[in-house]
mmCIF file of C-alpha atoms in Angstrom:
data_model
loop_
_atom_site.group_PDB
_atom_site.id
_atom_site.type_symbol
_atom_site.label_atom_id
_atom_site.label_comp_id
_atom_site.label_asym_id
_atom_site.label_seq_id
_atom_site.Cartn_x
_atom_site.Cartn_y
_atom_site.Cartn_z
ATOM 1 C CA MET A 231 0.000 0.000 0.000
ATOM 2 C CA TYR A 232 2.744 2.465 0.922
ATOM 3 C CA ALA A 233 4.723 1.473 -2.170
ATOM 4 C CA VAL A 234 1.745 2.344 -4.361
ATOM 5 C CA ALA A 235 1.250 5.652 -2.550
ATOM 6 C CA GLY A 236 4.949 6.447 -3.003
ATOM 7 C CA ILE A 237 4.844 5.647 -6.704
ATOM 8 C CA VAL A 238 1.742 7.799 -7.184
ATOM 9 C CA MET A 239 3.240 10.785 -5.364
ATOM 10 C CA GLY A 240 6.551 10.395 -7.196
ATOM 11 C CA ALA A 241 4.771 10.132 -10.547
ATOM 12 C CA VAL A 242 2.755 13.263 -9.836
ATOM 13 C CA TRP A 243 5.985 15.077 -8.996
ATOM 14 C CA VAL A 244 7.734 13.951 -12.205
ATOM 15 C CA LEU A 245 4.738 14.543 -14.457
ATOM 16 C CA GLY A 246 4.564 18.121 -13.251
ATOM 17 C CA SER A 247 8.269 18.781 -13.781
ATOM 18 C CA ASP A 248 7.526 21.399 -16.432
ATOM 19 C CA THR A 249 5.781 23.550 -13.816
ATOM 20 C CA PRO A 250 7.228 25.435 -10.827
ATOM 21 C CA ALA A 251 7.999 23.476 -7.668
ATOM 22 C CA TRP A 252 5.237 25.208 -5.718
ATOM 23 C CA GLU A 253 2.736 23.743 -8.192
ATOM 24 C CA HIS A 254 4.204 20.284 -7.487
ATOM 25 C CA ALA A 255 3.636 20.908 -3.826
ATOM 26 C CA LEU A 256 0.084 22.114 -4.443
ATOM 27 C CA ARG A 257 -0.736 18.944 -6.395
ATOM 28 C CA LEU A 258 0.683 16.768 -3.658
ATOM 29 C CA VAL A 259 -1.209 18.680 -0.991
ATOM 30 C CA ALA A 260 -4.363 18.002 -3.029
ATOM 31 C CA LEU A 261 -3.445 14.291 -2.993
ATOM 32 C CA VAL A 262 -2.870 14.465 0.766
ATOM 33 C CA VAL A 263 -6.270 16.099 1.239
ATOM 34 C CA CYS A 264 -7.897 13.334 -0.819
ATOM 35 C CA ALA A 265 -6.015 10.695 1.152
ATOM 36 C CA GLY A 266 -7.090 12.408 4.367
ATOM 37 C CA ALA A 267 -10.718 12.332 3.277
ATOM 38 C CA ALA A 268 -10.416 8.626 2.447
ATOM 39 C CA MET A 269 -8.742 7.950 5.803
ATOM 40 C CA THR A 270 -11.563 9.797 7.580
ATOM 41 C CA LEU A 271 -14.168 7.654 5.841
ATOM 42 C CA VAL A 272 -12.286 4.465 6.742
ATOM 43 C CA HIS A 273 -11.856 5.711 10.327
ATOM 44 C CA ARG A 274 -15.597 6.356 10.678
ATOM 45 C CA ARG A 275 -16.428 2.966 9.190
ATOM 46 C CA ARG A 276 -14.077 1.216 11.619
ATOM 47 C CA VAL A 277 -15.695 3.010 14.543
ATOM 48 C CA ARG A 278 -19.187 2.070 13.296
ATOM 49 C CA LEU A 279 -18.134 -1.571 13.037
ATOM 50 C CA GLY A 280 -16.755 -1.505 16.574
ATOM 51 C CA ARG A 281 -13.129 -1.862 15.527
ATOM 52 C CA PRO A 282 -10.397 0.148 17.211
ATOM 53 C CA ALA A 283 -9.544 3.373 15.409
ATOM 54 C CA ASP A 284 -7.190 5.922 16.905
ATOM 55 C CA HIS A 285 -7.503 9.566 15.864
ATOM 56 C CA ARG A 286 -3.850 10.231 16.797
ATOM 57 C CA LEU A 287 -2.658 7.715 14.206
ATOM 58 C CA HIS A 288 -4.836 9.377 11.565
ATOM 59 C CA ALA A 289 -3.641 12.890 12.467
ATOM 60 C CA GLY A 290 0.004 11.770 12.709
ATOM 61 C CA LEU A 291 -0.023 10.222 9.250
ATOM 62 C CA LEU A 292 -1.613 13.317 7.720
ATOM 63 C CA LEU A 293 0.940 15.570 9.406
ATOM 64 C CA ALA A 294 3.758 13.335 8.161
ATOM 65 C CA LYS A 295 2.429 13.571 4.600
ATOM 66 C CA ILE A 296 2.273 17.362 4.744
ATOM 67 C CA LEU A 297 5.800 17.533 6.178
ATOM 68 C CA LEU A 298 6.972 15.220 3.404
ATOM 69 C CA VAL A 299 5.552 17.585 0.777
ATOM 70 C CA VAL A 300 7.369 20.499 2.437
ATOM 71 C CA ALA A 301 10.596 18.465 2.516
ATOM 72 C CA ALA A 302 10.178 17.593 -1.184
ATOM 73 C CA LEU A 303 9.667 21.255 -2.019
ATOM 74 C CA VAL A 304 12.839 22.202 -0.125
ATOM 75 C CA LEU A 305 14.811 19.336 -1.688
ATOM 76 C CA ASP A 306 13.670 20.332 -5.157
ATOM 77 C CA GLY A 307 14.733 23.926 -4.519
ATOM 78 C CA VAL A 308 18.157 22.936 -3.186
ATOM 79 C CA LEU A 309 18.800 20.441 -5.984
ATOM 80 C CA GLY A 310 17.682 23.078 -8.485
ATOM 81 C CA LEU A 311 20.739 25.128 -7.525
ATOM 82 C CA TRP A 312 23.054 22.425 -8.929
ATOM 83 C CA LEU A 313 20.941 20.394 -11.350
ATOM 84 C CA SER A 314 18.905 21.410 -14.346
ATOM 85 C CA GLU A 315 16.243 18.750 -13.661
ATOM 86 C CA PRO A 316 15.838 18.136 -9.918
ATOM 87 C CA SER A 317 12.297 16.747 -10.178
ATOM 88 C CA VAL A 318 13.349 13.186 -10.994
ATOM 89 C CA ILE A 319 15.604 12.945 -7.949
ATOM 90 C CA THR A 320 12.933 14.522 -5.754
ATOM 91 C CA ALA A 321 10.350 12.057 -7.098
ATOM 92 C CA VAL A 322 12.633 9.111 -6.328
ATOM 93 C CA ALA A 323 13.226 10.487 -2.831
ATOM 94 C CA LEU A 324 9.457 10.814 -2.313
ATOM 95 C CA THR A 325 8.803 7.288 -3.552
ATOM 96 C CA VAL A 326 11.515 5.720 -1.400
ATOM 97 C CA SER A 327 10.571 7.793 1.658
ATOM 98 C CA ILE A 328 6.931 6.766 1.479
ATOM 99 C CA ALA A 329 7.529 3.129 0.540
ATOM 100 C CA ALA A 330 10.230 2.534 3.160
ATOM 101 C CA GLY A 331 9.313 5.031 5.855
ATOM 102 C CA GLY A 332 5.526 4.740 5.697
ATOM 103 C CA PRO A 333 5.186 1.315 7.313
ATOM 104 C CA ALA A 334 7.749 2.175 9.998
ATOM 105 C CA LEU A 335 5.989 5.457 10.790
ATOM 106 C CA HIS A 336 2.648 3.666 10.893
ATOM 107 C CA ARG A 337 3.989 1.103 13.390
ATOM 108 C CA TRP A 338 5.611 3.836 15.491
ATOM 109 C CA LEU A 339 2.461 5.955 15.594
ATOM 110 C CA SER A 340 0.352 2.891 16.358
ATOM 111 C CA GLY A 341 2.601 1.897 19.238
ATOM 112 C CA LYS A 342 2.743 5.413 20.589
ATOM 113 C CA ALA A 343 -1.002 5.871 20.235
ATOM 114 C CA SER A 344 -1.730 2.692 22.202
ATOM 115 C CA GLY A 345 0.412 3.678 25.174
ATOM 116 C CA ALA A 346 3.914 2.509 24.231
ATOM 117 C CA GLY A 347 3.194 -1.201 24.093
ATOM 118 C CA ALA A 348 0.596 -1.370 26.852
ATOM 119 C CA GLY A 349 -2.376 -1.349 24.528
ATOM 120 C CA ALA A 350 -3.848 -3.553 21.912
ATOM 121 C CA GLY A 351 -1.048 -3.551 19.371
ATOM 122 C CA ALA A 352 0.473 -6.707 17.913
ATOM 123 C CA GLY A 353 0.117 -8.941 20.944
ATOM 124 C CA HIS A 354 1.396 -6.435 23.494
ATOM 125 C CA GLY A 355 -0.411 -6.496 26.755
ATOM 126 C CA PRO A 356 -4.058 -7.088 27.474
ATOM 127 C CA GLY A 357 -5.813 -5.755 24.431
ATOM 128 C CA PRO A 358 -9.503 -6.075 23.692
ATOM 129 C CA GLY A 359 -10.998 -9.522 23.777
ATOM 130 C CA PRO A 360 -11.539 -11.719 20.758
ATOM 131 C CA GLY A 361 -13.869 -10.468 18.089
ATOM 132 C CA PRO A 362 -17.344 -11.831 17.447
ATOM 133 C CA GLY A 363 -17.297 -15.396 16.190
ATOM 134 C CA SER A 364 -13.744 -16.042 17.391
ATOM 135 C CA ARG A 365 -12.969 -19.432 18.862
ATOM 136 C CA VAL A 366 -10.980 -19.310 22.056
ATOM 137 C CA PRO A 367 -9.812 -22.527 23.712
ATOM 138 C CA CYS A 368 -11.256 -23.050 27.146
ATOM 139 C CA ARG A 369 -8.737 -23.795 29.872
ATOM 140 C CA THR A 370 -10.530 -25.484 32.715
ATOM 141 C CA GLY A 371 -7.599 -27.180 34.293
ATOM 142 C CA SER A 372 -7.825 -30.547 32.568
ATOM 143 C CA LEU A 373 -4.681 -31.401 30.651
ATOM 144 C CA GLY A 374 -5.863 -33.853 28.129
ATOM 145 C CA GLY A 375 -8.605 -35.838 26.601
ATOM 146 C CA ALA A 376 -12.087 -34.559 26.086
#
């Protein structure tokens, strides 16, 4: 998922290389807004279905995306001082940053949002019970047989 998002953002950056860098940033901010709207819809659906959904994770990912656009804009400006076509390098940096850093940031925000390992993340601590329809073995003290 993050690899696809990185490729899309990098492609948008490269395809707009004939326009000023601020227009690149504006396009990517539009993508971030669309992604934010989609994340909000998914967040609301998860809450309606009774699944855990943390607003801090949602807000943290959106903030990270906006900061990434700002970083890309700065990188493009700095590279433009030495290179005639900085957009390709900036696009590659965006793609790699999102594809490699996205999952790590997601895990970090998830862990931080759930109380640094004390919540319901990935088998850490006493999270919520099993979901509806889950089969949980009963431990009544008998060690074998029926």
